[in-house]
Short mmCIF file of C-alpha atoms and ligand atoms in Angstrom, two decimals:
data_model
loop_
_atom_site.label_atom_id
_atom_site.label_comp_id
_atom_site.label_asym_id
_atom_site.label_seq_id
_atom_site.Cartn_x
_atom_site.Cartn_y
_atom_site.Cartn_z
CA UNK A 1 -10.87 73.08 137.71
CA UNK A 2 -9.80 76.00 135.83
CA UNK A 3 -11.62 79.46 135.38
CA UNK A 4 -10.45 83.11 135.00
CA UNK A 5 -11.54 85.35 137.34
CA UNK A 6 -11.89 88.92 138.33
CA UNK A 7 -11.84 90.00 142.19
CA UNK A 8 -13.07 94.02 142.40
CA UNK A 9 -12.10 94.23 145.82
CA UNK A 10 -8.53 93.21 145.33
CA UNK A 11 -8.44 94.73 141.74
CA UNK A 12 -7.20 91.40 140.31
CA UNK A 13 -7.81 89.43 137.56
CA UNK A 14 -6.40 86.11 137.72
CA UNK A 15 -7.02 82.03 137.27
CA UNK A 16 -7.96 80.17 139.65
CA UNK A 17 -6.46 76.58 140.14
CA UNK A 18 -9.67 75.26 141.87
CA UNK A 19 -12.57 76.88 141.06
CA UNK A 20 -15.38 73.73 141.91
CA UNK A 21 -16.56 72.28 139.43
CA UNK A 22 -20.23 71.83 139.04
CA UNK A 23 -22.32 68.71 140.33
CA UNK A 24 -23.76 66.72 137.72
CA UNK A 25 -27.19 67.90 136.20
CA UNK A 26 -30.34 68.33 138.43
CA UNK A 27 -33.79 67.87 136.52
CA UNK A 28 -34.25 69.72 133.79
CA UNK A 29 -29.97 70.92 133.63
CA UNK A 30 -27.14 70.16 130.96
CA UNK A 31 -23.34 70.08 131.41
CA UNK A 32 -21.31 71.24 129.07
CA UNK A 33 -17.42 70.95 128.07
CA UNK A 34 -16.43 74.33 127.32
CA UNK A 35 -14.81 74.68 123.86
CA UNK A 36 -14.13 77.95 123.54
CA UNK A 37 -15.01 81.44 124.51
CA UNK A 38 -14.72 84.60 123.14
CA UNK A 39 -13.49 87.92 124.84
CA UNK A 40 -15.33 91.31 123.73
CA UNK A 41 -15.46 94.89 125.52
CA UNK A 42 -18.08 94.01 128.31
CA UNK A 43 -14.90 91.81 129.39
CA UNK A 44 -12.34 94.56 128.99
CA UNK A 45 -15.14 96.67 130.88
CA UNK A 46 -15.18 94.08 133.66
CA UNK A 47 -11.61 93.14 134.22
CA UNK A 48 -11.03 97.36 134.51
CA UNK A 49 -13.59 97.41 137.04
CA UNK A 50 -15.73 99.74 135.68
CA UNK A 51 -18.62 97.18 134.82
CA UNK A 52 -20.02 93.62 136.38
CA UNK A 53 -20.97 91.91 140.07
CA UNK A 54 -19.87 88.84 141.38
CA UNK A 55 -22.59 86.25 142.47
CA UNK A 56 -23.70 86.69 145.47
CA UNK A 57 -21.62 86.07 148.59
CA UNK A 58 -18.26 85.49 146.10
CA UNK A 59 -15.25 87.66 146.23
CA UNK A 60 -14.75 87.45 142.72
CA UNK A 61 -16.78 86.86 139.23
CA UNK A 62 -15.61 84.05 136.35
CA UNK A 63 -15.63 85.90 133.21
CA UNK A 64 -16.79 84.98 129.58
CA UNK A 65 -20.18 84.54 128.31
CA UNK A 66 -19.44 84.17 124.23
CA UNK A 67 -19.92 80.23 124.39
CA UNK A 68 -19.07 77.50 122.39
CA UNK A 69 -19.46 74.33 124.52
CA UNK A 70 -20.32 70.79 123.96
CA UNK A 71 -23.17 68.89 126.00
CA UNK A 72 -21.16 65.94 127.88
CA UNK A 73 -24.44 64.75 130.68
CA UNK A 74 -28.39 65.64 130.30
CA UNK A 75 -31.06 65.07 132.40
CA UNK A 76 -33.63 63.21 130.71
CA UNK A 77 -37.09 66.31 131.44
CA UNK A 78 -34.83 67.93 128.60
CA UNK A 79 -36.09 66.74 124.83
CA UNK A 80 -33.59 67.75 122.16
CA UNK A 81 -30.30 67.94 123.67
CA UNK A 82 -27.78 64.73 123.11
CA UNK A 83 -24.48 63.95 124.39
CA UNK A 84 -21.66 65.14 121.62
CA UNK A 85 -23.91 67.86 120.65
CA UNK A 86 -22.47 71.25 120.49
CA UNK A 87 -24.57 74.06 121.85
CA UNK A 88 -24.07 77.79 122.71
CA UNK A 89 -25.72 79.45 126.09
CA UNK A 90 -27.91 82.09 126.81
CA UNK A 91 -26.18 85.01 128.82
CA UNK A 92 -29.33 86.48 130.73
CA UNK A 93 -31.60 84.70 133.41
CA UNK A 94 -34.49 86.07 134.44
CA UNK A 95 -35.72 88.22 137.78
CA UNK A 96 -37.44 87.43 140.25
CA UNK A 97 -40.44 89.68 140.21
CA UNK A 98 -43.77 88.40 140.10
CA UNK A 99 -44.35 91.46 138.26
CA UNK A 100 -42.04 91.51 135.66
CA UNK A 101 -43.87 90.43 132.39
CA UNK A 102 -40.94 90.20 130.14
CA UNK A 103 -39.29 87.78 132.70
CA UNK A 104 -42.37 85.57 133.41
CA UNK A 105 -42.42 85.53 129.90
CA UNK A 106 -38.93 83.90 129.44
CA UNK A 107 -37.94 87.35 127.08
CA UNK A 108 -35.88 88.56 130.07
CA UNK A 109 -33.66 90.78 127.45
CA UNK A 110 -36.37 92.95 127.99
CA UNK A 111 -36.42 92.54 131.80
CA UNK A 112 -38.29 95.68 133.60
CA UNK A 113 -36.92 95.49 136.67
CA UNK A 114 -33.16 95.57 136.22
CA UNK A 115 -32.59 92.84 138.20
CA UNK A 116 -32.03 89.90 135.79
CA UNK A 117 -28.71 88.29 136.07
CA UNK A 118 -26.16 87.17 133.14
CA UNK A 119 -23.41 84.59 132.88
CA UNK A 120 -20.17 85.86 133.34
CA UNK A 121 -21.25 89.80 133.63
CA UNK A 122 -23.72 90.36 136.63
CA UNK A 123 -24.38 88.09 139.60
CA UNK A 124 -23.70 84.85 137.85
CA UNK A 125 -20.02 82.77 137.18
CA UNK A 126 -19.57 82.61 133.42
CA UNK A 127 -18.09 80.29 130.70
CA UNK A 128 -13.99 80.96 131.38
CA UNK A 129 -13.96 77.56 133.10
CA UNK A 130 -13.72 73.89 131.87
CA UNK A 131 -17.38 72.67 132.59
CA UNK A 132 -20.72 74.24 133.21
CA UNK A 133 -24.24 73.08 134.26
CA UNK A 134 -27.29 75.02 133.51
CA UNK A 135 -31.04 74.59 132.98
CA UNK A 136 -31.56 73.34 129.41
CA UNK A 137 -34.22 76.12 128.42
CA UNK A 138 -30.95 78.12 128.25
CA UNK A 139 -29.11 76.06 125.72
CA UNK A 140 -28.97 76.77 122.02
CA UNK A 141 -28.09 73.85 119.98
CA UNK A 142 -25.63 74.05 117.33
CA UNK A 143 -24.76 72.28 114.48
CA UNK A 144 -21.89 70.50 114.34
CA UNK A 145 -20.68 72.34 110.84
CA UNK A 146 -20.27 75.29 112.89
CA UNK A 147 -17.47 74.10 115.18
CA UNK A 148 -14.90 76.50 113.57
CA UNK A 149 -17.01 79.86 114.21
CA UNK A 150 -19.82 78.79 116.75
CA UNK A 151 -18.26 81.42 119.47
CA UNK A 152 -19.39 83.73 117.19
CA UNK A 153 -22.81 83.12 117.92
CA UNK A 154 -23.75 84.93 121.16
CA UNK A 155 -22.12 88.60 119.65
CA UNK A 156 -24.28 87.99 116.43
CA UNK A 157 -27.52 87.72 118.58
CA UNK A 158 -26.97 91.08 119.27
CA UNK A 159 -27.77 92.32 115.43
CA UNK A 160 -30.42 89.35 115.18
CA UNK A 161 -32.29 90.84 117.67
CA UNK A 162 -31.48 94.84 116.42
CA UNK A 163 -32.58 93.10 112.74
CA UNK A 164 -36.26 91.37 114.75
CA UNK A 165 -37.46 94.60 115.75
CA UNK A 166 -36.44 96.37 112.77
CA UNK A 167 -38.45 94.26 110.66
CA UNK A 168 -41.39 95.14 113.17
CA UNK A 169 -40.64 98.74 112.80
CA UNK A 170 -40.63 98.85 109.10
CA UNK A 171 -44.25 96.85 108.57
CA UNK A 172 -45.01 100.75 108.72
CA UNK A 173 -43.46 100.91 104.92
CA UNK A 174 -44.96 97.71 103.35
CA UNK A 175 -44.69 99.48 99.61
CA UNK A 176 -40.68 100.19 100.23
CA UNK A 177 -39.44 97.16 99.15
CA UNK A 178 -42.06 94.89 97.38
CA UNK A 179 -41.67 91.35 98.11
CA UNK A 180 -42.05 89.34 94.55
CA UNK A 181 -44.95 86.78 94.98
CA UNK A 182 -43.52 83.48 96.43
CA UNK A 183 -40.03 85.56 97.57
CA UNK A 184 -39.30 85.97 101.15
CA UNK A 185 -38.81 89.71 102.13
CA UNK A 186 -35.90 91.01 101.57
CA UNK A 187 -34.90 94.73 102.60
CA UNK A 188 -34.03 96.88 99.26
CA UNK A 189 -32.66 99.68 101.67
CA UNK A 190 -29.40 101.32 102.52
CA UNK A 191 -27.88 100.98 106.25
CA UNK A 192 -24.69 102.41 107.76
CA UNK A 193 -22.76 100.62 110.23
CA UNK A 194 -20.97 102.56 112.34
CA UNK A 195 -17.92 100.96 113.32
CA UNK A 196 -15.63 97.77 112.35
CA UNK A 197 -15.66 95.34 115.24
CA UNK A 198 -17.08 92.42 116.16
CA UNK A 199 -20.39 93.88 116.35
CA UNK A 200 -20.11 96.07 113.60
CA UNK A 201 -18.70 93.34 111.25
CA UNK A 202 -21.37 91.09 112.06
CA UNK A 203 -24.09 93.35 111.67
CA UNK A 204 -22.84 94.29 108.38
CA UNK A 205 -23.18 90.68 107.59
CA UNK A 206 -26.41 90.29 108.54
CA UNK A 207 -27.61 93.23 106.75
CA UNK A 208 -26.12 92.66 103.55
CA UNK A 209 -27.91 89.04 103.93
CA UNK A 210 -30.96 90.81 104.40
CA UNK A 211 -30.59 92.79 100.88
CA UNK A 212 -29.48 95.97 102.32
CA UNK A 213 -26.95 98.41 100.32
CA UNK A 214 -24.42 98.17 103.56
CA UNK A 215 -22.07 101.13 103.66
CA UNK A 216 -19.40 101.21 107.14
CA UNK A 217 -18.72 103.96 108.45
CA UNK A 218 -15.05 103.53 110.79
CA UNK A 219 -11.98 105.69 112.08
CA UNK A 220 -9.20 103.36 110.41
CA UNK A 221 -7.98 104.43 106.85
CA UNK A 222 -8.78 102.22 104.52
CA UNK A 223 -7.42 99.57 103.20
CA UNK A 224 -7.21 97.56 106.34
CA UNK A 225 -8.02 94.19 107.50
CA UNK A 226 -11.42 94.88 108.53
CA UNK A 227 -11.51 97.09 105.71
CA UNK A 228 -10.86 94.21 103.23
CA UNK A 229 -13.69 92.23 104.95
CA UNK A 230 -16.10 94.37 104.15
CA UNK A 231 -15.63 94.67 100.63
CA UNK A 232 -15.52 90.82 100.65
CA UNK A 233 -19.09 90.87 101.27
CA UNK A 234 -20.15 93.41 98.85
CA UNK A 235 -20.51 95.98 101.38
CA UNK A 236 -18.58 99.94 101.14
CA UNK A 237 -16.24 100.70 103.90
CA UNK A 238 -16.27 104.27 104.52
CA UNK A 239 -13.17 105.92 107.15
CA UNK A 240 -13.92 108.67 109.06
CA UNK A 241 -10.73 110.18 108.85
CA UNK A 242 -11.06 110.69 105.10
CA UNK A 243 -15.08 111.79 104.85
CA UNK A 244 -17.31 113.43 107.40
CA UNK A 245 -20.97 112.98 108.03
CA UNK A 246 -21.45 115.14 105.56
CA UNK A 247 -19.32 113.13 102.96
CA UNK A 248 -20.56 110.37 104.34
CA UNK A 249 -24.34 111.26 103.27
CA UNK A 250 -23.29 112.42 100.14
CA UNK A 251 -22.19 108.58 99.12
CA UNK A 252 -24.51 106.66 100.19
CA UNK A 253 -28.29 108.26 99.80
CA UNK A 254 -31.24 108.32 102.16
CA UNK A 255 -29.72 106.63 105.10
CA UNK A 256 -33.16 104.29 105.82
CA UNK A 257 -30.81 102.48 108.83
CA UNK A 258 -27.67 103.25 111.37
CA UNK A 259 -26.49 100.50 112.77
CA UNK A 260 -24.73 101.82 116.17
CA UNK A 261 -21.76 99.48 117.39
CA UNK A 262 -18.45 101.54 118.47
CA UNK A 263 -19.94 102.37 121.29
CA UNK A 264 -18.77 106.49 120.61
CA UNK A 265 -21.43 108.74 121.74
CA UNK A 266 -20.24 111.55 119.80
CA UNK A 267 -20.10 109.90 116.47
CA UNK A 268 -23.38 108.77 116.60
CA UNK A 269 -25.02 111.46 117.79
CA UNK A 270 -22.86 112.87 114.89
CA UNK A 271 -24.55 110.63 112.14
CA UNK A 272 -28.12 110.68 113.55
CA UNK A 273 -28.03 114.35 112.14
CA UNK A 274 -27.55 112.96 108.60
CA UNK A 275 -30.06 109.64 109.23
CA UNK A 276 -32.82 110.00 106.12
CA UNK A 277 -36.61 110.33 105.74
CA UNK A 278 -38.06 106.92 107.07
CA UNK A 279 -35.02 105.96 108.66
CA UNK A 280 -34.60 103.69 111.82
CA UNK A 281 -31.54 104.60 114.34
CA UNK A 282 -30.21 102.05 115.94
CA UNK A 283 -27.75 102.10 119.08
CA UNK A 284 -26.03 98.55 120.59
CA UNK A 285 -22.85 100.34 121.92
CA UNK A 286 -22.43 101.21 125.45
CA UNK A 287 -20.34 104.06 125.91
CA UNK A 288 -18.12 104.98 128.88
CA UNK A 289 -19.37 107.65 130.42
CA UNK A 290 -17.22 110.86 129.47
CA UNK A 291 -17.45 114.76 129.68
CA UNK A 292 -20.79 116.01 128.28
CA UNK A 293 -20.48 117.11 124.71
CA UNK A 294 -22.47 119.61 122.56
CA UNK A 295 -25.62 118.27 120.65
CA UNK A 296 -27.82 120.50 117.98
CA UNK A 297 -31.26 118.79 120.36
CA UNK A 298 -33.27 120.87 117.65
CA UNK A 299 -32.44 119.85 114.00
CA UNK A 300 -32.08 116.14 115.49
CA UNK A 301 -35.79 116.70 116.92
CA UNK A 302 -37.05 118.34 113.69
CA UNK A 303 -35.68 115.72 111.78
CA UNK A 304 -37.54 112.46 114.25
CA UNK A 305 -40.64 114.61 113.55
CA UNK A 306 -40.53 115.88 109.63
CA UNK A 307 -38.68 112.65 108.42
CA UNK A 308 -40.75 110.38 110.64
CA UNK A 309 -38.00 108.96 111.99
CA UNK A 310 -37.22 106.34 114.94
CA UNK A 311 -34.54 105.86 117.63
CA UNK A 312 -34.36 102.55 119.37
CA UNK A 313 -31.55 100.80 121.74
CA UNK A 314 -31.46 97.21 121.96
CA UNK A 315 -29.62 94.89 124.76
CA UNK A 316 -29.24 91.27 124.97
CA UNK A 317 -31.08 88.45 123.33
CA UNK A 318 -33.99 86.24 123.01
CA UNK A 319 -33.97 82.38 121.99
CA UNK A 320 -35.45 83.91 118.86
CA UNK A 321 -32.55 85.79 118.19
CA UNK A 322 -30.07 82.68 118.78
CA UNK A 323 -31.82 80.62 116.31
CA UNK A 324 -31.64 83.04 113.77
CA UNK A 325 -28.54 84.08 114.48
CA UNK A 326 -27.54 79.87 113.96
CA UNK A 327 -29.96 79.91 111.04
CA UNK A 328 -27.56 83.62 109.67
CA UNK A 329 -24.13 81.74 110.49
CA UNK A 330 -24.65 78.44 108.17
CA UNK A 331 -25.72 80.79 105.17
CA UNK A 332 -23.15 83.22 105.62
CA UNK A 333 -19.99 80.13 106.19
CA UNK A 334 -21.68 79.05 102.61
CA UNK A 335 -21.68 82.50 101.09
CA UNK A 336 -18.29 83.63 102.80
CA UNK A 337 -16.53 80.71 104.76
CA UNK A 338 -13.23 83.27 104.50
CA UNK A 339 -14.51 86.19 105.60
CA UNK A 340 -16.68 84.74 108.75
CA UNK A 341 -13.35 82.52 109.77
CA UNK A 342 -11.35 85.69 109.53
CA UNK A 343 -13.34 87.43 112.30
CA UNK A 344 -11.41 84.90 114.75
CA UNK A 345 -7.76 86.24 114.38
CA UNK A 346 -6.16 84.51 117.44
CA UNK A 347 -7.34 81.50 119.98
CA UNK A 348 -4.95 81.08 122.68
CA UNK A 349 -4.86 79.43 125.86
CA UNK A 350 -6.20 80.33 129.00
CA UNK A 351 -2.85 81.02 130.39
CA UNK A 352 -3.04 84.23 128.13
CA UNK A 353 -6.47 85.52 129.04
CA UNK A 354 -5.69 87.84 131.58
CA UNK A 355 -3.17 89.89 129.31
CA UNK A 356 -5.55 89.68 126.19
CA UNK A 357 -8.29 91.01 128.10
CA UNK A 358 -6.32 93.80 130.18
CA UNK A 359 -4.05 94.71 127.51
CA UNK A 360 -4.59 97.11 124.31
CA UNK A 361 -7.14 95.37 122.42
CA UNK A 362 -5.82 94.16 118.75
CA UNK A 363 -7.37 92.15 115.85
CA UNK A 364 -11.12 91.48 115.52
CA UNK A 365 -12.39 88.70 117.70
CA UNK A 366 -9.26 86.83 120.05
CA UNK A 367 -11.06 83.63 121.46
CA UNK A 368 -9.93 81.20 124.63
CA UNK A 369 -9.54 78.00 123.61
CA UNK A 370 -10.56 76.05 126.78
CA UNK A 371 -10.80 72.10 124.77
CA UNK A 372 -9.23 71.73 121.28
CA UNK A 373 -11.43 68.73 120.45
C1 BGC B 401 -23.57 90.93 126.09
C2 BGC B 401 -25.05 90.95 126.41
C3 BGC B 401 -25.30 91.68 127.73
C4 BGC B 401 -24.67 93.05 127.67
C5 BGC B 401 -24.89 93.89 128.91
C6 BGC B 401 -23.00 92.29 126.17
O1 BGC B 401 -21.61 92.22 125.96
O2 BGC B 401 -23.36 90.39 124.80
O3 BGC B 401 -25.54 89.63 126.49
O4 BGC B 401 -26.69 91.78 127.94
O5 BGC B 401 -23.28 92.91 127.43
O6 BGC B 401 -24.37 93.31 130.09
ZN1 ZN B 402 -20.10 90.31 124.65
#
C-alpha cells in the first residue's frame, strides 16, 4: 500500500509504492481506513531533518499523526468500537520503564523518561498510509457529524490539555470568576494568544468557549484571513507589526493568560514581560534552536514573584484531552460551522504531500486526503 515517507540517511522524502500493510487485528487491536491526515510543523520539522526517528531497524519513518480514520476490523476484548465508526488516534505510546509512573499510568504525555514513542514522529510509522492497526486503548471515537473537521482533533488536544491544567492552576483564585449556582464554570478572564495558526486558532476557540475575553496577538497586518476568523468568534486580533507589547497591554488589561503557539522564542519571552498579576504563561511552541538573544532575567523574575505568577509548558495529550477536545469540536461546528471548516483551506492527494510539506508553508491547516468516503 501507499504511505509517505521520510529517509534521514538519504535526505529524501518520498512515497512508497509498497509499504506492507498491516495484518489484521491481534487481541485487543483495531484497523482503521485512513481518511485523512493533517500536515503541521512537527512534519515540516521532520521532512527537513531537523526532528523525528524512524522505528527501529527501518531506513525511513511514515509521516502524519493528525488522524481521521474509520474502524474497518475489531477484535472483540475491545467494548465500544464498531465497524463504520470513525475514530481519531492517540500519537504517544508509552515507555518501557518499570519506573516511569506517568507511563504505567497510561498518561504517557507526561512520560519521565523520554523514551515514549509517537506515531509518525519518533520510533513509530504514522498515519500517511491507507490502513493502520493499533491497540484499541489508543483509539478515540468520533462522531460521525464530525466527518468534515475530525482531523482537526489531534492539534486541538494540544489546547485541551494547556486548558486541563489551567483550570487546576487557577482553583488558587476561586473568587475570580464566581460560578452562578447551578452554572458550570466559566472563566471571566482575558487571555492572549500569541500567534494565528493552527494552534493558535484553535486555542483561541477554545478559550473564547471557555468565557475568556480572547485577544491574538500575530505578525500579519490585519485584515487577513486568519484575521477575519478571529473576529468571527468574538475574539480581537491584534498584529504585531502595528502595536508592541507595550500597545499590546495597553488594549487588553491584566493579561490573566498567554497562550504560546508560534513557536518564536523572542516574542514570547517578549510578552511574558507584560503577563498581569495572577496570570498563567503558557508555552506549546517548539522553537528552532537559534542564536541566543537578550532577556531582562530580573523584571521577568520580579514579576513571577510580586504578581504571583506561573510559567508552564505543555506537550502532547491525554485521552482526557481527546474527549474534550471531541466534546469542544461539536459545540464549536454548532456555534461556528464556518469558521471551524475554514481552518481546512486545501485537502489534496497524497501525490502532493511531499511538496506541501517541504515547500513554503501557506493557508491554515492543508490536509491529505487518503479515502474520500
Ligand atoms: C504533536 C504531539 C507531539 C509533539 C512532539 C506535536 O506536533 O501534536 O503529539 O507530542 O509534536 O513530538
Ligand atoms: Zn502536529
Amino acid at each position: 500500500m501507499r504511505a509517505l515517507a521520510v529517509a534521514p540517511a538519504d535526505r529524501a522524502v518520498r512515497i512508497l509504492e509498497d509499504f506492507p500493510p498491516p495484518g489484521p487485528p491481534a487481541r485487543n487491536q483495531v484497523r482503521l481506513r485512513m481518511l485523512e491526515v493533517g500536515i503541521c510543523g512537527t512534519d515540516r520539522e521532520i521532512a527537513a531533518f531537523e526532528y523525528g526517528t524512524p522505528p527501529d531497524g527501518s531506513p525511513y519513518l511514515v509521516l502524519g499523526h493528525e488522524s481521521l480514520a474509520e474502524v474497518v476490523e475489531v477484535d472483540t476484548a475491545c467494548p465500544t468500537l464498531r465497524p463504520g465508526n470513525l475514530a481519531v488516534i492517540m500519537v504517544r505510546r508509552p515507555c518501557p520503564h518499570a519506573e516511569c509512573t506517568a507511563c504505567r499510568a497510561g498518561r504517557q504525555d507526561f512520560c519521565y523518561t523520554g523514551d515514549f514513542t509517537e506515531r509518525g514522529i519518533k520510533g513509530r510509522h504514522g498515519f500517511m498510509t491507507e490502513f493502520v492497526v493499533d491497540d484499541c486503548d489508543y483509539i478515540v471515537p468520533v462522531p460521525d457529524e464530525l466527518r468534515p473537521v475530525g482531523v482537526l482533533l489531534e492539534p486541538l488536544t494540544i489546547a485541551e490539555k494547556a486548558l486541563l491544567q489551567l483550570w487546576q492552576v487557577q482553583q488558587r483564585l476561586p473568587w475570580a470568576c464566581p460560578v452562578e449556582p447551578g452554572q458550570s464554570p466559566q472563566y471571566c478572564h482575558r487571555a492572549v494568544v500569541i500567534g494565528a495558526g493552527p494552534v493558535g486558532l484553535l486555542g483561541t476557540l477554545v478559550l473564547v468557549q471557555a468565557g475568556f475575553q480572547t485577544f491574538v496577538y500575530s505578525r500579519e497586518p490585519a485584515p487577513n484571513p486568519k484575521s477575519k476568523l478571529v473576529e468571527a468568534v468574538g475574539a480581537t486580533y491584534i498584529s504585531s507589526r502595528t502595536t508592541d507589547v507595550a500597545g499590546l497591554a495597553d488594549r487588553v488589561g491584566n493579561i490573566d493568560v498567554v497562550y504560546e503557539a508560534a513557536g518564536a522564542s523572542r516574542v514570547a519571552f517578549d510578552v511574558i514581560r507584560v503577563l498581569g498579576t495572577n496570570g498563567v504563561f503558557i508555552f506549546t511552541g517548539v522553537p528552532g534552536r537559534k542564536a541566543p538573544t537578550p532577556v531582562d532575567t530580573d523584571l521577568i523574575m520580579r514579576d513571577l514573584v510580586l504578581k504571583n505568577q506561573v510559567v508552564f509548558g505543555t506537550v502532547n495529550a491525554g485521552r482526557d484531552a481527546y474527549e474534550a477536545a471531541v466534546r469542544d469540536l461539536q459545540q464549536f461546528m454548532a456555534r461556528w460551522p464556518a469558521v471551524v471548516q475554514g481552518l481546512i483551506t486545501g485537502r489534496y492527494p497524497l501525490d502532493r504531500a511531499p511538496e506541501l510539506i517541504t515547500g513554503r508553508p501557506q493557508g491554515i491547516k492543508n490536509v491529505i486526503q487518503i479515502a474520500k468516503d
